[in-house]
Amino acid sequence: MRPLLHPSIDDIRPEAVLHALSDPERAAIFAGIAGAGCVEKCSAFASFGERVIPKSSLSQHFKILRDAGLIRSERHGVEMRNTSRCGEVDERFPGLILAILTAYAQATGQDVNIAETG
Amino acid sequence: MRPLLHPSIDDIRPEAVLHALSDPERAAIFAGIAGAGCVEKCSAFASFGERVIPKSSLSQHFKILRDAGLIRSERHGVEMRNTSRCGEVDERFPGLILAILTAYAQATGQDVNIAETG
């Protein structure tokens, strides 16, 4: 099993964060993790509105979020648990994540909610 | 000659803005336009640090910025003139552009500068 790699906070690049969140489905998954503030299992995101997300796409979304430094993933048996790195990213790039999630929330007419974590 | 299309402010999508600015070269071009606050000709961006940007790449960058709603382009004879739509985008998605340009500036150790325009 391949190890899960997480960039150190100093290696997080704005372009990777923007790329990761430039997909609305991936941004919604990340908003879910950031808003939950507790450990989220991959399976909690198996649907996006009415649409079911195939497992392979879901893994790919999590990998891109992880590589960008936005989430931390841990294997627990057959499960993958993900937590947000909002707190760390916000220290490095103040206001970036909130502005992005707020823009999406505004475009879809929803509220934004980021829990106090990581 | 094809007409230049600009999305109306209500049609600007967060994913398009993030995609447009997820390329550091394109983000730097946009930062130049946003910071200048006056009309910038395409040719003013023919280099990026030490690297010369080919004309075809430059046209592509401007098209992506324009399609995302970040700039307005006007043909003047053989020249293309570009202005920032920061003001409009900021009304729709408050703080988004500033947070993104600040993140890039922070990552590259530069100051961010957005002029009061459009």
PDB file of C-alpha atoms in Angstrom:
ATOM      1  CA  MET A   1       0.000   0.000   0.000  1.00  0.00           C
ATOM      2  CA  ARG A   2       1.442   3.350  -1.023  1.00  0.00           C
ATOM      3  CA  PRO A   3       2.164   5.805   1.797  1.00  0.00           C
ATOM      4  CA  LEU A   4      -0.055   8.910   1.934  1.00  0.00           C
ATOM      5  CA  LEU A   5       2.041  11.993   1.254  1.00  0.00           C
ATOM      6  CA  HIS A   6       1.180  15.404   2.672  1.00  0.00           C
ATOM      7  CA  PRO A   7       3.117  18.538   1.706  1.00  0.00           C
ATOM      8  CA  SER A   8       4.619  20.496   4.576  1.00  0.00           C
ATOM      9  CA  ILE A   9       2.899  23.815   5.122  1.00  0.00           C
ATOM     10  CA  ASP A  10       5.793  25.752   3.536  1.00  0.00           C
ATOM     11  CA  ASP A  11       5.496  23.664   0.380  1.00  0.00           C
ATOM     12  CA  ILE A  12       1.828  24.518  -0.181  1.00  0.00           C
ATOM     13  CA  ARG A  13       1.514  26.538  -3.412  1.00  0.00           C
ATOM     14  CA  PRO A  14      -1.329  28.910  -4.281  1.00  0.00           C
ATOM     15  CA  GLU A  15      -1.609  27.399  -7.764  1.00  0.00           C
ATOM     16  CA  ALA A  16      -2.190  23.916  -6.301  1.00  0.00           C
ATOM     17  CA  VAL A  17      -4.864  25.218  -3.915  1.00  0.00           C
ATOM     18  CA  LEU A  18      -6.610  27.066  -6.766  1.00  0.00           C
ATOM     19  CA  HIS A  19      -6.376  24.088  -9.096  1.00  0.00           C
ATOM     20  CA  ALA A  20      -7.748  21.748  -6.417  1.00  0.00           C
ATOM     21  CA  LEU A  21     -10.701  24.026  -5.732  1.00  0.00           C
ATOM     22  CA  SER A  22     -11.377  24.969  -9.378  1.00  0.00           C
ATOM     23  CA  ASP A  23     -13.566  21.868  -9.696  1.00  0.00           C
ATOM     24  CA  PRO A  24     -16.986  22.563  -8.118  1.00  0.00           C
ATOM     25  CA  GLU A  25     -17.463  18.928  -7.072  1.00  0.00           C
ATOM     26  CA  ARG A  26     -14.057  18.862  -5.358  1.00  0.00           C
ATOM     27  CA  ALA A  27     -14.702  22.265  -3.783  1.00  0.00           C
ATOM     28  CA  ALA A  28     -17.996  20.947  -2.393  1.00  0.00           C
ATOM     29  CA  ILE A  29     -16.238  17.889  -0.938  1.00  0.00           C
ATOM     30  CA  PHE A  30     -13.634  20.154   0.643  1.00  0.00           C
ATOM     31  CA  ALA A  31     -16.332  22.517   1.962  1.00  0.00           C
ATOM     32  CA  GLY A  32     -17.958  19.483   3.580  1.00  0.00           C
ATOM     33  CA  ILE A  33     -14.719  18.502   5.324  1.00  0.00           C
ATOM     34  CA  ALA A  34     -13.900  22.083   6.308  1.00  0.00           C
ATOM     35  CA  GLY A  35     -17.409  22.616   7.632  1.00  0.00           C
ATOM     36  CA  ALA A  36     -17.694  19.353   9.509  1.00  0.00           C
ATOM     37  CA  GLY A  37     -14.657  20.085  11.652  1.00  0.00           C
ATOM     38  CA  CYS A  38     -14.420  16.433  12.526  1.00  0.00           C
ATOM     39  CA  VAL A  39     -13.055  13.416  10.798  1.00  0.00           C
ATOM     40  CA  GLU A  40     -14.960  12.587   7.625  1.00  0.00           C
ATOM     41  CA  LYS A  41     -14.899   9.260   5.900  1.00  0.00           C
ATOM     42  CA  CYS A  42     -14.596   9.176   2.130  1.00  0.00           C
ATOM     43  CA  SER A  43     -17.927   7.397   1.888  1.00  0.00           C
ATOM     44  CA  ALA A  44     -19.683  10.428   3.387  1.00  0.00           C
ATOM     45  CA  PHE A  45     -19.109  12.182   0.051  1.00  0.00           C
ATOM     46  CA  ALA A  46     -20.349   9.500  -2.275  1.00  0.00           C
ATOM     47  CA  SER A  47     -23.023  11.818  -3.639  1.00  0.00           C
ATOM     48  CA  PHE A  48     -23.005  15.403  -4.858  1.00  0.00           C
ATOM     49  CA  GLY A  49     -26.505  16.785  -4.950  1.00  0.00           C
ATOM     50  CA  GLU A  50     -28.459  14.229  -6.952  1.00  0.00           C
ATOM     51  CA  ARG A  51     -25.394  12.763  -8.596  1.00  0.00           C
ATOM     52  CA  VAL A  52     -23.500   9.766  -7.245  1.00  0.00           C
ATOM     53  CA  ILE A  53     -19.716  10.177  -7.480  1.00  0.00           C
ATOM     54  CA  PRO A  54     -17.930   7.004  -8.632  1.00  0.00           C
ATOM     55  CA  LYS A  55     -15.434   5.665  -6.107  1.00  0.00           C
ATOM     56  CA  SER A  56     -12.505   6.161  -8.478  1.00  0.00           C
ATOM     57  CA  SER A  57     -13.370   9.852  -8.991  1.00  0.00           C
ATOM     58  CA  LEU A  58     -13.737  10.264  -5.271  1.00  0.00           C
ATOM     59  CA  SER A  59     -10.253   8.833  -4.627  1.00  0.00           C
ATOM     60  CA  GLN A  60      -8.855  11.150  -7.265  1.00  0.00           C
ATOM     61  CA  HIS A  61     -10.582  14.177  -5.682  1.00  0.00           C
ATOM     62  CA  PHE A  62      -9.150  13.291  -2.261  1.00  0.00           C
ATOM     63  CA  LYS A  63      -5.686  12.798  -3.730  1.00  0.00           C
ATOM     64  CA  ILE A  64      -5.738  16.235  -5.395  1.00  0.00           C
ATOM     65  CA  LEU A  65      -6.996  17.901  -2.190  1.00  0.00           C
ATOM     66  CA  ARG A  66      -4.313  16.070  -0.189  1.00  0.00           C
ATOM     67  CA  ASP A  67      -1.499  16.920  -2.637  1.00  0.00           C
ATOM     68  CA  ALA A  68      -2.566  20.580  -2.559  1.00  0.00           C
ATOM     69  CA  GLY A  69      -2.220  20.544   1.234  1.00  0.00           C
ATOM     70  CA  LEU A  70      -5.912  21.116   1.896  1.00  0.00           C
ATOM     71  CA  ILE A  71      -6.669  17.879   3.732  1.00  0.00           C
ATOM     72  CA  ARG A  72      -4.906  15.263   5.803  1.00  0.00           C
ATOM     73  CA  SER A  73      -5.879  11.635   5.136  1.00  0.00           C
ATOM     74  CA  GLU A  74      -5.309   8.655   7.406  1.00  0.00           C
ATOM     75  CA  ARG A  75      -5.983   5.012   6.736  1.00  0.00           C
ATOM     76  CA  HIS A  76      -7.967   3.207   9.407  1.00  0.00           C
ATOM     77  CA  GLY A  77      -8.307  -0.373   8.249  1.00  0.00           C
ATOM     78  CA  VAL A  78     -10.207  -0.277   4.973  1.00  0.00           C
ATOM     79  CA  GLU A  79     -11.414   3.234   5.645  1.00  0.00           C
ATOM     80  CA  MET A  80      -9.772   6.541   4.770  1.00  0.00           C
ATOM     81  CA  ARG A  81     -10.388   9.389   7.172  1.00  0.00           C
ATOM     82  CA  ASN A  82      -9.894  12.985   6.112  1.00  0.00           C
ATOM     83  CA  THR A  83      -9.500  16.151   8.102  1.00  0.00           C
ATOM     84  CA  SER A  84      -9.203  19.703   6.898  1.00  0.00           C
ATOM     85  CA  ARG A  85      -5.888  21.611   7.052  1.00  0.00           C
ATOM     86  CA  CYS A  86      -7.787  24.927   6.909  1.00  0.00           C
ATOM     87  CA  GLY A  87      -6.114  26.303   9.999  1.00  0.00           C
ATOM     88  CA  GLU A  88      -2.594  25.712   8.678  1.00  0.00           C
ATOM     89  CA  VAL A  89      -3.393  26.944   5.168  1.00  0.00           C
ATOM     90  CA  ASP A  90      -5.069  30.011   6.600  1.00  0.00           C
ATOM     91  CA  GLU A  91      -1.944  30.889   8.535  1.00  0.00           C
ATOM     92  CA  ARG A  92       0.100  30.682   5.361  1.00  0.00           C
ATOM     93  CA  PHE A  93      -2.440  32.357   3.030  1.00  0.00           C
ATOM     94  CA  PRO A  94      -4.805  34.381   5.230  1.00  0.00           C
ATOM     95  CA  GLY A  95      -8.370  34.569   3.994  1.00  0.00           C
ATOM     96  CA  LEU A  96      -7.791  32.509   0.842  1.00  0.00           C
ATOM     97  CA  ILE A  97      -9.895  29.462   1.696  1.00  0.00           C
ATOM     98  CA  LEU A  98     -12.702  31.475   3.225  1.00  0.00           C
ATOM     99  CA  ALA A  99     -12.868  33.758   0.155  1.00  0.00           C
ATOM    100  CA  ILE A 100     -13.016  30.746  -2.183  1.00  0.00           C
ATOM    101  CA  LEU A 101     -15.650  28.833  -0.218  1.00  0.00           C
ATOM    102  CA  THR A 102     -17.670  32.034   0.200  1.00  0.00           C
ATOM    103  CA  ALA A 103     -17.565  32.634  -3.569  1.00  0.00           C
ATOM    104  CA  TYR A 104     -18.902  29.118  -4.224  1.00  0.00           C
ATOM    105  CA  ALA A 105     -21.544  29.515  -1.523  1.00  0.00           C
ATOM    106  CA  GLN A 106     -22.575  32.819  -3.065  1.00  0.00           C
ATOM    107  CA  ALA A 107     -22.755  31.323  -6.562  1.00  0.00           C
ATOM    108  CA  THR A 108     -24.951  28.458  -5.334  1.00  0.00           C
ATOM    109  CA  GLY A 109     -26.918  30.490  -2.793  1.00  0.00           C
ATOM    110  CA  GLN A 110     -25.668  28.593   0.260  1.00  0.00           C
ATOM    111  CA  ASP A 111     -24.114  29.554   3.579  1.00  0.00           C
ATOM    112  CA  VAL A 112     -20.426  28.985   4.199  1.00  0.00           C
ATOM    113  CA  ASN A 113     -19.322  27.218   7.337  1.00  0.00           C
ATOM    114  CA  ILE A 114     -15.733  26.533   8.336  1.00  0.00           C
ATOM    115  CA  ALA A 115     -15.188  24.742  11.625  1.00  0.00           C
ATOM    116  CA  GLU A 116     -12.317  25.701  13.942  1.00  0.00           C
ATOM    117  CA  THR A 117      -9.854  22.924  13.205  1.00  0.00           C
ATOM    118  CA  GLY A 118      -6.409  21.925  12.035  1.00  0.00           C
TER     119      GLY A 118
ATOM    120  CA  MET B   1     -12.180  38.759 -37.079  1.00  0.00           C
ATOM    121  CA  ARG B   2     -14.028  37.019 -34.269  1.00  0.00           C
ATOM    122  CA  PRO B   3     -15.858  39.252 -31.800  1.00  0.00           C
ATOM    123  CA  LEU B   4     -14.434  39.404 -28.274  1.00  0.00           C
ATOM    124  CA  LEU B   5     -16.889  37.881 -25.818  1.00  0.00           C
ATOM    125  CA  HIS B   6     -17.111  38.956 -22.182  1.00  0.00           C
ATOM    126  CA  PRO B   7     -19.360  37.186 -19.682  1.00  0.00           C
ATOM    127  CA  SER B   8     -21.859  39.388 -17.886  1.00  0.00           C
ATOM    128  CA  ILE B   9     -21.046  39.799 -14.217  1.00  0.00           C
ATOM    129  CA  ASP B  10     -23.830  37.395 -13.168  1.00  0.00           C
ATOM    130  CA  ASP B  11     -22.384  34.690 -15.391  1.00  0.00           C
ATOM    131  CA  ILE B  12     -18.947  34.792 -13.759  1.00  0.00           C
ATOM    132  CA  ARG B  13     -18.315  31.445 -12.024  1.00  0.00           C
ATOM    133  CA  PRO B  14     -15.905  30.865  -9.126  1.00  0.00           C
ATOM    134  CA  GLU B  15     -14.519  27.754 -10.844  1.00  0.00           C
ATOM    135  CA  ALA B  16     -13.582  29.783 -13.946  1.00  0.00           C
ATOM    136  CA  VAL B  17     -11.863  32.466 -11.852  1.00  0.00           C
ATOM    137  CA  LEU B  18      -9.922  29.817  -9.906  1.00  0.00           C
ATOM    138  CA  HIS B  19      -8.988  27.922 -13.052  1.00  0.00           C
ATOM    139  CA  ALA B  20      -7.826  31.129 -14.759  1.00  0.00           C
ATOM    140  CA  LEU B  21      -5.647  32.086 -11.803  1.00  0.00           C
ATOM    141  CA  SER B  22      -4.352  28.560 -11.062  1.00  0.00           C
ATOM    142  CA  ASP B  23      -1.563  29.133 -13.587  1.00  0.00           C
ATOM    143  CA  PRO B  24       1.182  31.272 -11.975  1.00  0.00           C
ATOM    144  CA  GLU B  25       2.152  32.879 -15.294  1.00  0.00           C
ATOM    145  CA  ARG B  26      -1.475  33.851 -15.986  1.00  0.00           C
ATOM    146  CA  ALA B  27      -1.937  35.039 -12.401  1.00  0.00           C
ATOM    147  CA  ALA B  28       1.150  37.254 -12.796  1.00  0.00           C
ATOM    148  CA  ILE B  29      -0.234  38.720 -16.029  1.00  0.00           C
ATOM    149  CA  PHE B  30      -3.538  39.404 -14.305  1.00  0.00           C
ATOM    150  CA  ALA B  31      -1.768  40.906 -11.272  1.00  0.00           C
ATOM    151  CA  GLY B  32       0.028  43.234 -13.689  1.00  0.00           C
ATOM    152  CA  ILE B  33      -3.257  44.387 -15.240  1.00  0.00           C
ATOM    153  CA  ALA B  34      -5.009  44.664 -11.868  1.00  0.00           C
ATOM    154  CA  GLY B  35      -2.097  46.594 -10.407  1.00  0.00           C
ATOM    155  CA  ALA B  36      -1.586  48.935 -13.323  1.00  0.00           C
ATOM    156  CA  GLY B  37      -5.132  50.258 -13.139  1.00  0.00           C
ATOM    157  CA  CYS B  38      -4.811  51.575 -16.641  1.00  0.00           C
ATOM    158  CA  VAL B  39      -5.070  50.048 -20.046  1.00  0.00           C
ATOM    159  CA  GLU B  40      -2.344  47.508 -20.701  1.00  0.00           C
ATOM    160  CA  LYS B  41      -1.326  46.281 -24.107  1.00  0.00           C
ATOM    161  CA  CYS B  42      -0.708  42.580 -24.591  1.00  0.00           C
ATOM    162  CA  SER B  43       2.872  43.303 -25.587  1.00  0.00           C
ATOM    163  CA  ALA B  44       3.569  44.696 -22.104  1.00  0.00           C
ATOM    164  CA  PHE B  45       3.449  41.104 -20.839  1.00  0.00           C
ATOM    165  CA  ALA B  46       5.733  39.471 -23.328  1.00  0.00           C
ATOM    166  CA  SER B  47       8.112  38.365 -20.600  1.00  0.00           C
ATOM    167  CA  PHE B  48       7.634  36.694 -17.235  1.00  0.00           C
ATOM    168  CA  GLY B  49      10.703  37.129 -15.098  1.00  0.00           C
ATOM    169  CA  GLU B  50      13.545  35.941 -17.298  1.00  0.00           C
ATOM    170  CA  ARG B  51      11.314  33.919 -19.571  1.00  0.00           C
ATOM    171  CA  VAL B  52       9.825  35.240 -22.798  1.00  0.00           C
ATOM    172  CA  ILE B  53       6.188  34.191 -23.294  1.00  0.00           C
ATOM    173  CA  PRO B  54       5.414  33.126 -26.876  1.00  0.00           C
ATOM    174  CA  LYS B  55       2.732  35.245 -28.533  1.00  0.00           C
ATOM    175  CA  SER B  56       0.392  32.268 -28.946  1.00  0.00           C
ATOM    176  CA  SER B  57       0.587  31.442 -25.206  1.00  0.00           C
ATOM    177  CA  LEU B  58      -0.018  35.080 -24.394  1.00  0.00           C
ATOM    178  CA  SER B  59      -3.180  35.162 -26.545  1.00  0.00           C
ATOM    179  CA  GLN B  60      -4.369  31.998 -24.848  1.00  0.00           C
ATOM    180  CA  HIS B  61      -3.733  33.474 -21.377  1.00  0.00           C
ATOM    181  CA  PHE B  62      -5.704  36.612 -22.272  1.00  0.00           C
ATOM    182  CA  LYS B  63      -8.560  34.539 -23.670  1.00  0.00           C
ATOM    183  CA  ILE B  64      -8.815  32.463 -20.481  1.00  0.00           C
ATOM    184  CA  LEU B  65      -8.708  35.597 -18.285  1.00  0.00           C
ATOM    185  CA  ARG B  66     -11.350  37.230 -20.499  1.00  0.00           C
ATOM    186  CA  ASP B  67     -13.633  34.162 -20.551  1.00  0.00           C
ATOM    187  CA  ALA B  68     -13.389  33.948 -16.751  1.00  0.00           C
ATOM    188  CA  GLY B  69     -14.593  37.559 -16.547  1.00  0.00           C
ATOM    189  CA  LEU B  70     -11.361  38.875 -15.065  1.00  0.00           C
ATOM    190  CA  ILE B  71     -10.390  41.268 -17.854  1.00  0.00           C
ATOM    191  CA  ARG B  72     -12.011  43.268 -20.615  1.00  0.00           C
ATOM    192  CA  SER B  73     -10.192  43.332 -23.969  1.00  0.00           C
ATOM    193  CA  GLU B  74     -10.651  45.831 -26.774  1.00  0.00           C
ATOM    194  CA  ARG B  75      -9.105  45.826 -30.209  1.00  0.00           C
ATOM    195  CA  HIS B  76      -7.465  49.055 -31.278  1.00  0.00           C
ATOM    196  CA  GLY B  77      -6.134  48.512 -34.775  1.00  0.00           C
ATOM    197  CA  VAL B  78      -3.572  45.693 -34.524  1.00  0.00           C
ATOM    198  CA  GLU B  79      -3.317  46.122 -30.769  1.00  0.00           C
ATOM    199  CA  MET B  80      -5.362  44.482 -28.044  1.00  0.00           C
ATOM    200  CA  ARG B  81      -5.919  46.544 -24.914  1.00  0.00           C
ATOM    201  CA  ASN B  82      -6.880  44.921 -21.633  1.00  0.00           C
ATOM    202  CA  THR B  83      -8.374  46.328 -18.471  1.00  0.00           C
ATOM    203  CA  SER B  84      -9.106  44.605 -15.196  1.00  0.00           C
ATOM    204  CA  ARG B  85     -12.681  43.798 -14.120  1.00  0.00           C
ATOM    205  CA  CYS B  86     -11.534  43.590 -10.484  1.00  0.00           C
ATOM    206  CA  GLY B  87     -14.137  46.041  -9.271  1.00  0.00           C
ATOM    207  CA  GLU B  88     -17.046  44.110 -10.771  1.00  0.00           C
ATOM    208  CA  VAL B  89     -15.729  40.709  -9.711  1.00  0.00           C
ATOM    209  CA  ASP B  90     -15.103  42.023  -6.218  1.00  0.00           C
ATOM    210  CA  GLU B  91     -18.709  43.117  -5.925  1.00  0.00           C
ATOM    211  CA  ARG B  92     -19.881  39.650  -6.884  1.00  0.00           C
ATOM    212  CA  PHE B  93     -17.267  37.676  -4.882  1.00  0.00           C
ATOM    213  CA  PRO B  94     -15.957  40.019  -2.180  1.00  0.00           C
ATOM    214  CA  GLY B  95     -12.324  39.539  -1.262  1.00  0.00           C
ATOM    215  CA  LEU B  96     -11.699  36.662  -3.685  1.00  0.00           C
ATOM    216  CA  ILE B  97      -9.257  38.341  -6.060  1.00  0.00           C
ATOM    217  CA  LEU B  98      -7.362  40.128  -3.320  1.00  0.00           C
ATOM    218  CA  ALA B  99      -6.973  36.875  -1.344  1.00  0.00           C
ATOM    219  CA  ILE B 100      -5.669  35.054  -4.437  1.00  0.00           C
ATOM    220  CA  LEU B 101      -3.224  37.770  -5.504  1.00  0.00           C
ATOM    221  CA  THR B 102      -2.064  38.156  -1.895  1.00  0.00           C
ATOM    222  CA  ALA B 103      -1.409  34.397  -1.671  1.00  0.00           C
ATOM    223  CA  TYR B 104       0.736  34.525  -4.818  1.00  0.00           C
ATOM    224  CA  ALA B 105       2.536  37.634  -3.587  1.00  0.00           C
ATOM    225  CA  GLN B 106       3.201  35.894  -0.284  1.00  0.00           C
ATOM    226  CA  ALA B 107       4.489  32.757  -2.004  1.00  0.00           C
ATOM    227  CA  THR B 108       6.877  34.800  -4.149  1.00  0.00           C
ATOM    228  CA  GLY B 109       7.750  37.403  -1.504  1.00  0.00           C
ATOM    229  CA  GLN B 110       6.221  40.359  -3.364  1.00  0.00           C
ATOM    230  CA  ASP B 111       3.744  43.108  -2.502  1.00  0.00           C
ATOM    231  CA  VAL B 112       0.230  43.023  -3.870  1.00  0.00           C
ATOM    232  CA  ASN B 113      -1.205  46.088  -5.543  1.00  0.00           C
ATOM    233  CA  ILE B 114      -4.717  46.394  -6.948  1.00  0.00           C
ATOM    234  CA  ALA B 115      -5.619  49.720  -8.502  1.00  0.00           C
ATOM    235  CA  GLU B 116      -9.067  51.251  -8.048  1.00  0.00           C
ATOM    236  CA  THR B 117     -10.662  50.441 -11.387  1.00  0.00           C
ATOM    237  CA  GLY B 118     -13.607  48.885 -13.183  1.00  0.00           C
TER     238      GLY B 118
END
